[in-house]
PDB file of C-alpha atoms in Angstrom:
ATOM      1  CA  UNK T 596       2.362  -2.617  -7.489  1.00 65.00           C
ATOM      2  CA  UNK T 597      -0.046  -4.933  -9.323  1.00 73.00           C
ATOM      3  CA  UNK T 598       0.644  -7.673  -7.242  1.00 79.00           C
ATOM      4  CA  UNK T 599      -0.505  -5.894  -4.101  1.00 78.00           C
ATOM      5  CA  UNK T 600      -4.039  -5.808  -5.899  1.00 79.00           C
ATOM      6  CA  UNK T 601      -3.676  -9.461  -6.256  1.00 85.00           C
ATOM      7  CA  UNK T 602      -2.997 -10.298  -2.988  1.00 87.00           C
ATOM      8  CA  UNK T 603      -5.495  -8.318  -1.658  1.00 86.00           C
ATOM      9  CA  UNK T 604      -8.275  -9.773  -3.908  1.00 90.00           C
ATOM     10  CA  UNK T 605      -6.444 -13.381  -2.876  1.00 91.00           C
ATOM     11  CA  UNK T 606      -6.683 -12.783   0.513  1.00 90.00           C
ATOM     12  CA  UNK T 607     -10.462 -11.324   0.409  1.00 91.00           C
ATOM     13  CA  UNK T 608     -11.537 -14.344  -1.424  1.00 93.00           C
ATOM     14  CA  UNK T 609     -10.169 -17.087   1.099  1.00 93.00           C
ATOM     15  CA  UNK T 610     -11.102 -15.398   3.885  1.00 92.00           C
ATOM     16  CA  UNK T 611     -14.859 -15.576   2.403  1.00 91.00           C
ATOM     17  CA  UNK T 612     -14.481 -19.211   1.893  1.00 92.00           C
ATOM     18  CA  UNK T 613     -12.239 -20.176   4.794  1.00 92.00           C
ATOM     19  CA  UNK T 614     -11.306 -17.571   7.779  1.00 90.00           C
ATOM     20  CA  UNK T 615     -14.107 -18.183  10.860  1.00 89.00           C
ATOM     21  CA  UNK T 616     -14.421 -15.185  13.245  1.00 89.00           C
ATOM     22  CA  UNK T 617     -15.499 -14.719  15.209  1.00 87.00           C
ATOM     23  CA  UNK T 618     -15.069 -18.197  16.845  1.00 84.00           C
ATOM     24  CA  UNK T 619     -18.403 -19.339  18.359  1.00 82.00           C
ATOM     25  CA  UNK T 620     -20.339 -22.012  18.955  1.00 82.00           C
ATOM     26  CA  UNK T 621     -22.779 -21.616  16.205  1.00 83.00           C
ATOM     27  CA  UNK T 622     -22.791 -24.028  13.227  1.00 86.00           C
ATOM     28  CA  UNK T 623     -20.372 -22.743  10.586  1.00 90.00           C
ATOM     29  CA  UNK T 624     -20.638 -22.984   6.536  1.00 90.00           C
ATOM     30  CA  UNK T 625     -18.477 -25.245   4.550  1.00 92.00           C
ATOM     31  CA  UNK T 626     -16.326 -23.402   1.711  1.00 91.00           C
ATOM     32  CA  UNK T 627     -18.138 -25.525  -0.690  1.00 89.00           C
ATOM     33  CA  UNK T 628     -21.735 -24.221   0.397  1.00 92.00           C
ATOM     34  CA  UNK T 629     -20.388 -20.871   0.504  1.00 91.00           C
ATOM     35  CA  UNK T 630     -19.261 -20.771  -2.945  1.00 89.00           C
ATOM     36  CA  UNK T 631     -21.577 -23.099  -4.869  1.00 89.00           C
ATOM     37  CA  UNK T 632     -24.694 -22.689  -2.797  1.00 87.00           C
ATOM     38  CA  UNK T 633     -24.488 -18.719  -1.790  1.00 89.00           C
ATOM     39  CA  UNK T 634     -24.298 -19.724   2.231  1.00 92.00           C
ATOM     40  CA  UNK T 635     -23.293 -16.440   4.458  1.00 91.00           C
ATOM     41  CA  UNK T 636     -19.126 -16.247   4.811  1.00 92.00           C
ATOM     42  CA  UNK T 637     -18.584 -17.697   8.154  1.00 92.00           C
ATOM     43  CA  UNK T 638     -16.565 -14.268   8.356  1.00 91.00           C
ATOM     44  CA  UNK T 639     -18.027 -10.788   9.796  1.00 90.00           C
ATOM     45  CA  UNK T 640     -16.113  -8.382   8.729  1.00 89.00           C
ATOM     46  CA  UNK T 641     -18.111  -5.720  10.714  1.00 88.00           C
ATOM     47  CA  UNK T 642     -16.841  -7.917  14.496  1.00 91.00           C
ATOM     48  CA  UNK T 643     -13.195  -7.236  13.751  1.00 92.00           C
ATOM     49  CA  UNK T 644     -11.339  -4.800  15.680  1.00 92.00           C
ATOM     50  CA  UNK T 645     -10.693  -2.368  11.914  1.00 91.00           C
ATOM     51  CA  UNK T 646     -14.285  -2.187  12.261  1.00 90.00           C
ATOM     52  CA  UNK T 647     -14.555  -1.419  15.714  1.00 91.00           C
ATOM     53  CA  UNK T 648     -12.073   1.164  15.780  1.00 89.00           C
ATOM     54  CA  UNK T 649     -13.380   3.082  12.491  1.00 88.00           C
ATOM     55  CA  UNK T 650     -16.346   1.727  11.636  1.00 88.00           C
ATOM     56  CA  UNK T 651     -15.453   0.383   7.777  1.00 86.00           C
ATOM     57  CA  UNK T 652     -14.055  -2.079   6.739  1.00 86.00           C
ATOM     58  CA  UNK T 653     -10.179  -1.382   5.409  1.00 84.00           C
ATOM     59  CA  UNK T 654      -9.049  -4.138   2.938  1.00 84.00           C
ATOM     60  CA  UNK T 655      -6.646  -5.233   5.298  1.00 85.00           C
ATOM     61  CA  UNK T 656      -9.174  -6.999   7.485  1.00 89.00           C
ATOM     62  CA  UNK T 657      -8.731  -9.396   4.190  1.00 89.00           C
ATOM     63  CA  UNK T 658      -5.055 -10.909   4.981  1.00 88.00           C
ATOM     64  CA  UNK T 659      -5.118 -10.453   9.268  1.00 87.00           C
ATOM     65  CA  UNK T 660      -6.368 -13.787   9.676  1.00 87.00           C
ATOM     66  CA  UNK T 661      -5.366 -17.426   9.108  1.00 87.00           C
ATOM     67  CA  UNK T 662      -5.275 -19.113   6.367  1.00 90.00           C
ATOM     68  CA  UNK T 663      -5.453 -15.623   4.522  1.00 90.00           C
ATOM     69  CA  UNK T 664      -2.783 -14.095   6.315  1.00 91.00           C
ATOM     70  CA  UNK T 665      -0.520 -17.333   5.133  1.00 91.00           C
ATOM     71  CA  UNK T 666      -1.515 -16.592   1.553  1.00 91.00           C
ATOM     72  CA  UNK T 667      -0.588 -13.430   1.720  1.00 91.00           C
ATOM     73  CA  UNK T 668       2.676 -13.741   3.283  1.00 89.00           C
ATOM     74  CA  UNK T 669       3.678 -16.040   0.095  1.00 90.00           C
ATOM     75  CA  UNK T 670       2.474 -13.703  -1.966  1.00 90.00           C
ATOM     76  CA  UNK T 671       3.596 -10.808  -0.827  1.00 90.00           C
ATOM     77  CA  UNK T 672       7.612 -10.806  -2.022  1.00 89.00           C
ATOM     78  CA  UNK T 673       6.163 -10.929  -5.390  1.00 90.00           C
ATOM     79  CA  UNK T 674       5.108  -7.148  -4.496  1.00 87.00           C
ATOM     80  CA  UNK T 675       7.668  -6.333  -2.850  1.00 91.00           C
ATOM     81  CA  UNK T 676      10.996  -7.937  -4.181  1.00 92.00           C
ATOM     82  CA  UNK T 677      10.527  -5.727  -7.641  1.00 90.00           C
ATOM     83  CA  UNK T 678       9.606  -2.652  -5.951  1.00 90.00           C
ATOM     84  CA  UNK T 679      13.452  -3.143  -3.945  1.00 94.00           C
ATOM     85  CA  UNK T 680      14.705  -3.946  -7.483  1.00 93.00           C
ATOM     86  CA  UNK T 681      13.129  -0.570  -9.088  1.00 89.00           C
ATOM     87  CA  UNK T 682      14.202   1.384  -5.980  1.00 92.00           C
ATOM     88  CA  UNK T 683      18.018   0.488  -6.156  1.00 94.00           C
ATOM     89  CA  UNK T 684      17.343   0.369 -10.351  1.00 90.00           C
ATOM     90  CA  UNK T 685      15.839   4.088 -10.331  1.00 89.00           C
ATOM     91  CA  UNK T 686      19.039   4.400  -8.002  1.00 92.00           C
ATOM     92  CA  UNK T 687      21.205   3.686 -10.743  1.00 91.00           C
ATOM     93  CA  UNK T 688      19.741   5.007 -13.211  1.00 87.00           C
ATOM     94  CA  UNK T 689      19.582   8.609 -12.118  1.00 88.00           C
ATOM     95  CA  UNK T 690      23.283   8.181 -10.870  1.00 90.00           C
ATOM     96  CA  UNK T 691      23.874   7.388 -14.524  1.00 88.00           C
ATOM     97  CA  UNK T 692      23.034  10.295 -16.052  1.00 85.00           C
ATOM     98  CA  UNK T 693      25.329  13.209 -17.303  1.00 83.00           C
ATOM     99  CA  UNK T 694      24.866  17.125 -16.593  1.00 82.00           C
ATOM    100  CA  UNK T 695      24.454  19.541 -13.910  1.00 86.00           C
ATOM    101  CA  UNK T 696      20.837  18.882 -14.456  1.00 84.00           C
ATOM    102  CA  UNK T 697      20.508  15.865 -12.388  1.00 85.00           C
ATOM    103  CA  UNK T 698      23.474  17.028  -9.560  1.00 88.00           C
ATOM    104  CA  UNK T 699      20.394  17.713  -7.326  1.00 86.00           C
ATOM    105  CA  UNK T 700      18.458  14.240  -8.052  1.00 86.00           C
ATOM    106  CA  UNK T 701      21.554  12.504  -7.566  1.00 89.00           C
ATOM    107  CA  UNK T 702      22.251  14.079  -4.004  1.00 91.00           C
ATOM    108  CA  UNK T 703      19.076  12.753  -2.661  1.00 89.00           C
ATOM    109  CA  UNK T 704      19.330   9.354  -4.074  1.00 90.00           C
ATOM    110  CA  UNK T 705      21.317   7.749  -1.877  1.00 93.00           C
ATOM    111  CA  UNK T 706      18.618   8.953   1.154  1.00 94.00           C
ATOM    112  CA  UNK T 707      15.648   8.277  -0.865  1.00 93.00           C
ATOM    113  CA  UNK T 708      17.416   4.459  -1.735  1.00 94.00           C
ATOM    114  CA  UNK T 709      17.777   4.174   1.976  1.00 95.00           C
ATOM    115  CA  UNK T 710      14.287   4.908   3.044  1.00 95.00           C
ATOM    116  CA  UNK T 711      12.711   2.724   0.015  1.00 95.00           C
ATOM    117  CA  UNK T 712      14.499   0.031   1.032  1.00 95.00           C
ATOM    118  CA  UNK T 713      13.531  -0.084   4.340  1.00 95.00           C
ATOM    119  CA  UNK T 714       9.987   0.586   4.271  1.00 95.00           C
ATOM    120  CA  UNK T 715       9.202  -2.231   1.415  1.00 93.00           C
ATOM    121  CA  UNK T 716      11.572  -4.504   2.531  1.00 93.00           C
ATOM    122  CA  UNK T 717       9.640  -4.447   6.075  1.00 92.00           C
ATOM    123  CA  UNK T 718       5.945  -3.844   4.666  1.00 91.00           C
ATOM    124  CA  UNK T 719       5.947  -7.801   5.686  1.00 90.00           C
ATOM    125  CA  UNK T 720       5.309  -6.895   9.514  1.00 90.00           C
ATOM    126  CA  UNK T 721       1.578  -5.654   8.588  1.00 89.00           C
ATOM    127  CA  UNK T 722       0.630  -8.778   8.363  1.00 89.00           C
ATOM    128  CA  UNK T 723       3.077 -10.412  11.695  1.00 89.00           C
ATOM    129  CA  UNK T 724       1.648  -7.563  13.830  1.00 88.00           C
ATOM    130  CA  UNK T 725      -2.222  -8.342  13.263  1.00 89.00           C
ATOM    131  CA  UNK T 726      -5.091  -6.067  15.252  1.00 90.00           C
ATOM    132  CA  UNK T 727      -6.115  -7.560  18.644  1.00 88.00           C
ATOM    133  CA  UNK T 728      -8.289 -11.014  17.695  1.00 88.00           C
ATOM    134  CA  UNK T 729     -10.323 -10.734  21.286  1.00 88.00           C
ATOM    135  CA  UNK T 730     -13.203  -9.158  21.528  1.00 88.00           C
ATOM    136  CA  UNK T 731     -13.197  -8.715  25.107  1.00 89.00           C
ATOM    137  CA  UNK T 732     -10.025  -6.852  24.989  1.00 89.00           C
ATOM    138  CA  UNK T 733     -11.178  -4.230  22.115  1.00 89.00           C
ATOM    139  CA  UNK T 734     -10.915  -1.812  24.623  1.00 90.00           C
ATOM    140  CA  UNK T 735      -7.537  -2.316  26.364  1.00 92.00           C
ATOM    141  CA  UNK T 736      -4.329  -0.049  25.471  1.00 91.00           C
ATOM    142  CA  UNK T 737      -2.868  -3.751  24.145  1.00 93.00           C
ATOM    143  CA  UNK T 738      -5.311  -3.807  21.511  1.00 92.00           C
ATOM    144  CA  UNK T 739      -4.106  -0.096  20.467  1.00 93.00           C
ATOM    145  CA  UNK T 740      -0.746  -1.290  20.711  1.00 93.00           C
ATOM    146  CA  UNK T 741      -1.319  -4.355  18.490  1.00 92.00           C
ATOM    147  CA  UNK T 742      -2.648  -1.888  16.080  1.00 93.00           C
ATOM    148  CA  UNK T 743      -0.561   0.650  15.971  1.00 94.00           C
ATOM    149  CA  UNK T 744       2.585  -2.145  15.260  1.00 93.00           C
ATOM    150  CA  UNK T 745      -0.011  -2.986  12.172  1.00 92.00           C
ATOM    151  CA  UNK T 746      -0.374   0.359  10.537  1.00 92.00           C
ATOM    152  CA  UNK T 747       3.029   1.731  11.041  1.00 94.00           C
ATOM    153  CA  UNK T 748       4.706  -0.473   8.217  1.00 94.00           C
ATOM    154  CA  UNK T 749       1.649  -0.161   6.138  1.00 91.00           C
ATOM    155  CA  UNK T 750       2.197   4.147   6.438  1.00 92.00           C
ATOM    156  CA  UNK T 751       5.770   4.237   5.696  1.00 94.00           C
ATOM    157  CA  UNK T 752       4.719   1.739   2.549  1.00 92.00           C
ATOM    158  CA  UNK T 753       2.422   4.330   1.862  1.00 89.00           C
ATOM    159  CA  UNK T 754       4.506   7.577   2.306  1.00 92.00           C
ATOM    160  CA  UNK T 755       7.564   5.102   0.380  1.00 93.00           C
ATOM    161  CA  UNK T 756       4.702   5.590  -2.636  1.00 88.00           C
ATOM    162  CA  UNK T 757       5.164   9.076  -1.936  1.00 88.00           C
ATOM    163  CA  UNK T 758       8.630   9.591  -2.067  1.00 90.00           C
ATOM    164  CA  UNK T 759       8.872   6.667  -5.066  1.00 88.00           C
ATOM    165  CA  UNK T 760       6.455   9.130  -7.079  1.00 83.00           C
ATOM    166  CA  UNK T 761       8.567  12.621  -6.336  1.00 83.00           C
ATOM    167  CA  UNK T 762      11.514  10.913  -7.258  1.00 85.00           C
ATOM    168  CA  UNK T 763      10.013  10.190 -10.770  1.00 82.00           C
ATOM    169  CA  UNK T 764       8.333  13.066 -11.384  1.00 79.00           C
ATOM    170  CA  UNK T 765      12.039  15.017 -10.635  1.00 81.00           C
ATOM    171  CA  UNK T 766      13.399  12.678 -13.344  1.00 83.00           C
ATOM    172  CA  UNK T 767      10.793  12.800 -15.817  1.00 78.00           C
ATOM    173  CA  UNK T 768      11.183  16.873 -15.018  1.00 77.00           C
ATOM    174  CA  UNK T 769      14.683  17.111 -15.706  1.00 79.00           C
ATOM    175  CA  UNK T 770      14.840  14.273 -19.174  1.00 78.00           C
ATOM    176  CA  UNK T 771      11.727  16.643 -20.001  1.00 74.00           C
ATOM    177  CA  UNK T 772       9.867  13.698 -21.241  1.00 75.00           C
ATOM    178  CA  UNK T 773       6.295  12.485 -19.962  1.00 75.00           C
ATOM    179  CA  UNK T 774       4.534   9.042 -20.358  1.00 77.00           C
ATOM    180  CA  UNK T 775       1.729  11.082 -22.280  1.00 77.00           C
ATOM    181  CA  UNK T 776       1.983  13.555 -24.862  1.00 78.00           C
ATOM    182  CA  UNK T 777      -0.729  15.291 -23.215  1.00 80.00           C
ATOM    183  CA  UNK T 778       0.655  15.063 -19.638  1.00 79.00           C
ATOM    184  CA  UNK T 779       2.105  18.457 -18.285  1.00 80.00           C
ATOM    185  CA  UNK T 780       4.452  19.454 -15.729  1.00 78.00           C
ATOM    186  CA  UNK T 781       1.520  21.388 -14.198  1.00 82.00           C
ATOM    187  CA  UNK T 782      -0.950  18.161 -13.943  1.00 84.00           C
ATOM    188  CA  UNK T 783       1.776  16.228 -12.965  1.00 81.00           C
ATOM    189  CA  UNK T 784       3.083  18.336  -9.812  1.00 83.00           C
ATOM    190  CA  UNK T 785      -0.977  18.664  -8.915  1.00 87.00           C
ATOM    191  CA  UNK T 786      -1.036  15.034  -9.205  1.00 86.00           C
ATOM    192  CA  UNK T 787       1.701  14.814  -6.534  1.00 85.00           C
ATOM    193  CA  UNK T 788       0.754  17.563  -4.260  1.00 89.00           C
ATOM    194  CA  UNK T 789      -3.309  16.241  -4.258  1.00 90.00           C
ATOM    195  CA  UNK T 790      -1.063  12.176  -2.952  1.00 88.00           C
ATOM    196  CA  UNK T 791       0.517  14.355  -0.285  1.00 89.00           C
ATOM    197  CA  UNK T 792      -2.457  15.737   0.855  1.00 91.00           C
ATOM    198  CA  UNK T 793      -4.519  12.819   0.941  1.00 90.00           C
ATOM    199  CA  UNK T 794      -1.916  10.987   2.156  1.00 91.00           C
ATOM    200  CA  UNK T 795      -1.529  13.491   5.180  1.00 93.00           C
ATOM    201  CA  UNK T 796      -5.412  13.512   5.962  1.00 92.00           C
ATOM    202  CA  UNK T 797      -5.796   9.697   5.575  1.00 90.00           C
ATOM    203  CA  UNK T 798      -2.566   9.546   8.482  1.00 92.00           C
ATOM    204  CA  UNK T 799      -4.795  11.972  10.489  1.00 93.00           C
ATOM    205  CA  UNK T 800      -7.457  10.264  10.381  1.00 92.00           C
ATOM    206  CA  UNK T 801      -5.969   7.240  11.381  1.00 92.00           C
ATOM    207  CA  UNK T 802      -4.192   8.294  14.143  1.00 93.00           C
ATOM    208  CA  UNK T 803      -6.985  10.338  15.700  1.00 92.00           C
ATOM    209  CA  UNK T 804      -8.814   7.005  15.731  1.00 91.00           C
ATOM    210  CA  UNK T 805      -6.043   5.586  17.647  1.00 90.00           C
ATOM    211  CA  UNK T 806      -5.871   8.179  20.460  1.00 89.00           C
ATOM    212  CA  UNK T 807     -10.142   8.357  20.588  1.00 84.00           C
ATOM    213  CA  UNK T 808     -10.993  11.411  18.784  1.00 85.00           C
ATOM    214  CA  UNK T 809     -11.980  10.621  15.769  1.00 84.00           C
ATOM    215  CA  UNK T 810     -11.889  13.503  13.112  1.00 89.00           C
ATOM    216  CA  UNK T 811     -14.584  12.320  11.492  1.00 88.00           C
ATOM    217  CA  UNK T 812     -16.812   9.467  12.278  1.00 86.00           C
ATOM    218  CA  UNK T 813     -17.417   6.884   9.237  1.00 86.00           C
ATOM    219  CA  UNK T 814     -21.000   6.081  11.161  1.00 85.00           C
ATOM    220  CA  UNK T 815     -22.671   8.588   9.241  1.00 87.00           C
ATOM    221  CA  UNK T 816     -23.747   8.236   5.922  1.00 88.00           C
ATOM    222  CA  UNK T 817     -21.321  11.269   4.879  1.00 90.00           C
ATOM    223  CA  UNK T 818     -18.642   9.844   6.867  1.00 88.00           C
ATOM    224  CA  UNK T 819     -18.703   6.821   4.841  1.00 88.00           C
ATOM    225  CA  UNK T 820     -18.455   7.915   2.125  1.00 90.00           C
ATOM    226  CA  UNK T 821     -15.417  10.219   2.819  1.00 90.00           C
ATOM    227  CA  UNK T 822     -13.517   7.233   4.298  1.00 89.00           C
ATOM    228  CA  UNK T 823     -14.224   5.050   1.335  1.00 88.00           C
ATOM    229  CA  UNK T 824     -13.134   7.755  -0.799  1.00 89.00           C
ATOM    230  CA  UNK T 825     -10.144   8.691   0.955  1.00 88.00           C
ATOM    231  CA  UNK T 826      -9.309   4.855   1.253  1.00 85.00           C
ATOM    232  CA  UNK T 827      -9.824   3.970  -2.580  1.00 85.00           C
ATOM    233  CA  UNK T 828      -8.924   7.185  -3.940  1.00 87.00           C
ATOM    234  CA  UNK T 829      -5.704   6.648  -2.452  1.00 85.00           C
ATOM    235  CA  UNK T 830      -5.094   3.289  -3.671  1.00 82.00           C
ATOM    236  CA  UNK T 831      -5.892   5.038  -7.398  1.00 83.00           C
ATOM    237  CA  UNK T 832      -3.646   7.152  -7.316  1.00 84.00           C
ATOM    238  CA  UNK T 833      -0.947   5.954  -5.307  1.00 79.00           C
ATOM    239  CA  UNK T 834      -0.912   2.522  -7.229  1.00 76.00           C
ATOM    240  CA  UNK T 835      -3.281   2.706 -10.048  1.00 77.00           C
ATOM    241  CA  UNK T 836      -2.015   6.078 -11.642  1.00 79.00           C
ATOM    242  CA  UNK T 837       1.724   5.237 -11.551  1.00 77.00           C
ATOM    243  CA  UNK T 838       1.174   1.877 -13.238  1.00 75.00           C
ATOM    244  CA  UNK T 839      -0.649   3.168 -16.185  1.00 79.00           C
ATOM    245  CA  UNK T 840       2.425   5.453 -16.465  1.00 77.00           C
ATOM    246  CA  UNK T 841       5.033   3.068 -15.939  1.00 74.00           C
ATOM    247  CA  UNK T 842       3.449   0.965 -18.585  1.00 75.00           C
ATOM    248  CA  UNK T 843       3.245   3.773 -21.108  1.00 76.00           C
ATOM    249  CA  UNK T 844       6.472   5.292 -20.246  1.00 71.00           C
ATOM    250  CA  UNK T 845       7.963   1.260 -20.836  1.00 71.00           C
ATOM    251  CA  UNK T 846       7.306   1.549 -24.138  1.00 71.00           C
ATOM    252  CA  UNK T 847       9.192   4.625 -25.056  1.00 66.00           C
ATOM    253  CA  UNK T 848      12.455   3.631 -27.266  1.00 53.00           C
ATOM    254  CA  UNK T 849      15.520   4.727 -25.317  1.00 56.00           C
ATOM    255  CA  UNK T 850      19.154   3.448 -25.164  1.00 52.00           C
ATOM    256  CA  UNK T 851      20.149   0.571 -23.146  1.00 58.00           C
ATOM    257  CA  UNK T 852      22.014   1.078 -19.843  1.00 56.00           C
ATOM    258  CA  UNK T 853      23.702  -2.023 -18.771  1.00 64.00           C
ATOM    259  CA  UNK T 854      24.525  -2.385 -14.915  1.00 59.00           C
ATOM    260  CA  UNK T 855      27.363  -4.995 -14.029  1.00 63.00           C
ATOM    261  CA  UNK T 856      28.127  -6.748 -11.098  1.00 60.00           C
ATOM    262  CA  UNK T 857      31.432  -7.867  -9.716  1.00 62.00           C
ATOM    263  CA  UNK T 858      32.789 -10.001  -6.695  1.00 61.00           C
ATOM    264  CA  UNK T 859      35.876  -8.176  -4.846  1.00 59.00           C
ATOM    265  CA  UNK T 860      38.237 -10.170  -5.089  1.00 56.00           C
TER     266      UNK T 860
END
């Protein structure tokens, strides 16, 4: 989870210093000026079709383009090859408990395995199916295509979040133990049901955009700031909040479970 913060912030500072779009005519500014000399990004941010369709700027405007999109595409199986590894892991794990307790957890697991894999294994295709790059075809139902093949592996990544956090929070429910003393089962399940919910209006919102009725408009001063809220309030506590935890609950002393692998022979 860190390391999609990382690529992000990789990605947003090479396209400042190298991505040019749009492609004009107009003298462009060298990386070097850029950084050393504060010279505008050769970049606009606000010309890409993200902006065009919503009106902000998402952070994945960061990795769409060339040479950004490269750096993220080498960076990005450092995000997701140990979320596959805690999927099938938290797999095992659960399936390795005793007790009637966990029958229910472990009847699920093989379902939620199957749709964790899948959705970070392809998260990759966000950045092969980019938004439309021509201006002059903004409008045209190939550009919504292009778009909608970008945000589909980027949603089930999100709602994979989602189901990666239930999953926990059944587990943690069930060994009745929590990463913080303090932490109850009550702020815990509000936790989850206030991801679900932003998680449902941020898909709304999204997809009204696509089909060009907006449900709100982030134009507006208000609207603004209830897309950049939804956006990064998200992020928090779809990423942020579950790594402080994971951290905390990594130090707790518990026995050892060894997992073994053999060839069929």
């Amino acid at each position: 989870l860190i390391m999609t913060f990382v690529m992000i912030f990789t990605g947003w500072i090479v396209t400042g210093l190298f991505n040019i779009y749009p492609v004009t005519d107009d003298p462009t500014n060298s990386a070097w000026d850029i950084l050393f000399h504060g010279a505008p990004s050769n970049f606009r941010s606000d010309e890409t079709y993200i902006y065009y369709l919503f009106n902000f700027v998402h952070t994945c405007v960061y990795v769409d383009n060339n040479p950004a999109k490269t750096v993220a595409a080498l960076l990005i199986n450092f995000a997701v090859i140990p979320l596959l590894l805690f999927a099938f892991l938290s797999y095992k794990r659960i399936n390795l408990q005793t007790g009637p307790d966990y029958d229910g957890l472990k009847a699920w697991s093989p379902f939620t395995l199957a749709y964790l894999t899948i959705a970070f294994a392809y998260l990759f295709l966000y950045l092969v199916n980019s938004p439309m790059q021509d201006q002059e075809l903004f409008d045209s139902p190939r550009a919504t295509l292009l778009f909608t093949a970008h945000y589909i592996p980027f949603a089930m990544y999100q709602l994979a979040t989602i189901v990666m956090s239930l999953q926990q929070i059944k587990f943690l429910y069930k060994r009745k133990e929590m990463p913080f003393e303090w932490m109850t089962l009550g702020m815990v399940r509000a936790y989850f049901y206030v991801t679900v919910g932003m998680y449902i209006v941020y898909c709304v919102f999204i997809i009204s955009h696509i089909f060009g009725n907006g449900i709100w408009s982030a134009a507006t001063p208000m609207g603004q700031m209830a897309t950049h809220f939804m956006m990064y309030g998200f992020i928090a506590i779809s990423v942020g909040i579950p790594i402080i935890c994971s951290f905390q609950d990594s130090k707790r002393s518990i026995a050892t479970m060894r997992i073994e692998f053999s060839s069929m022979e």
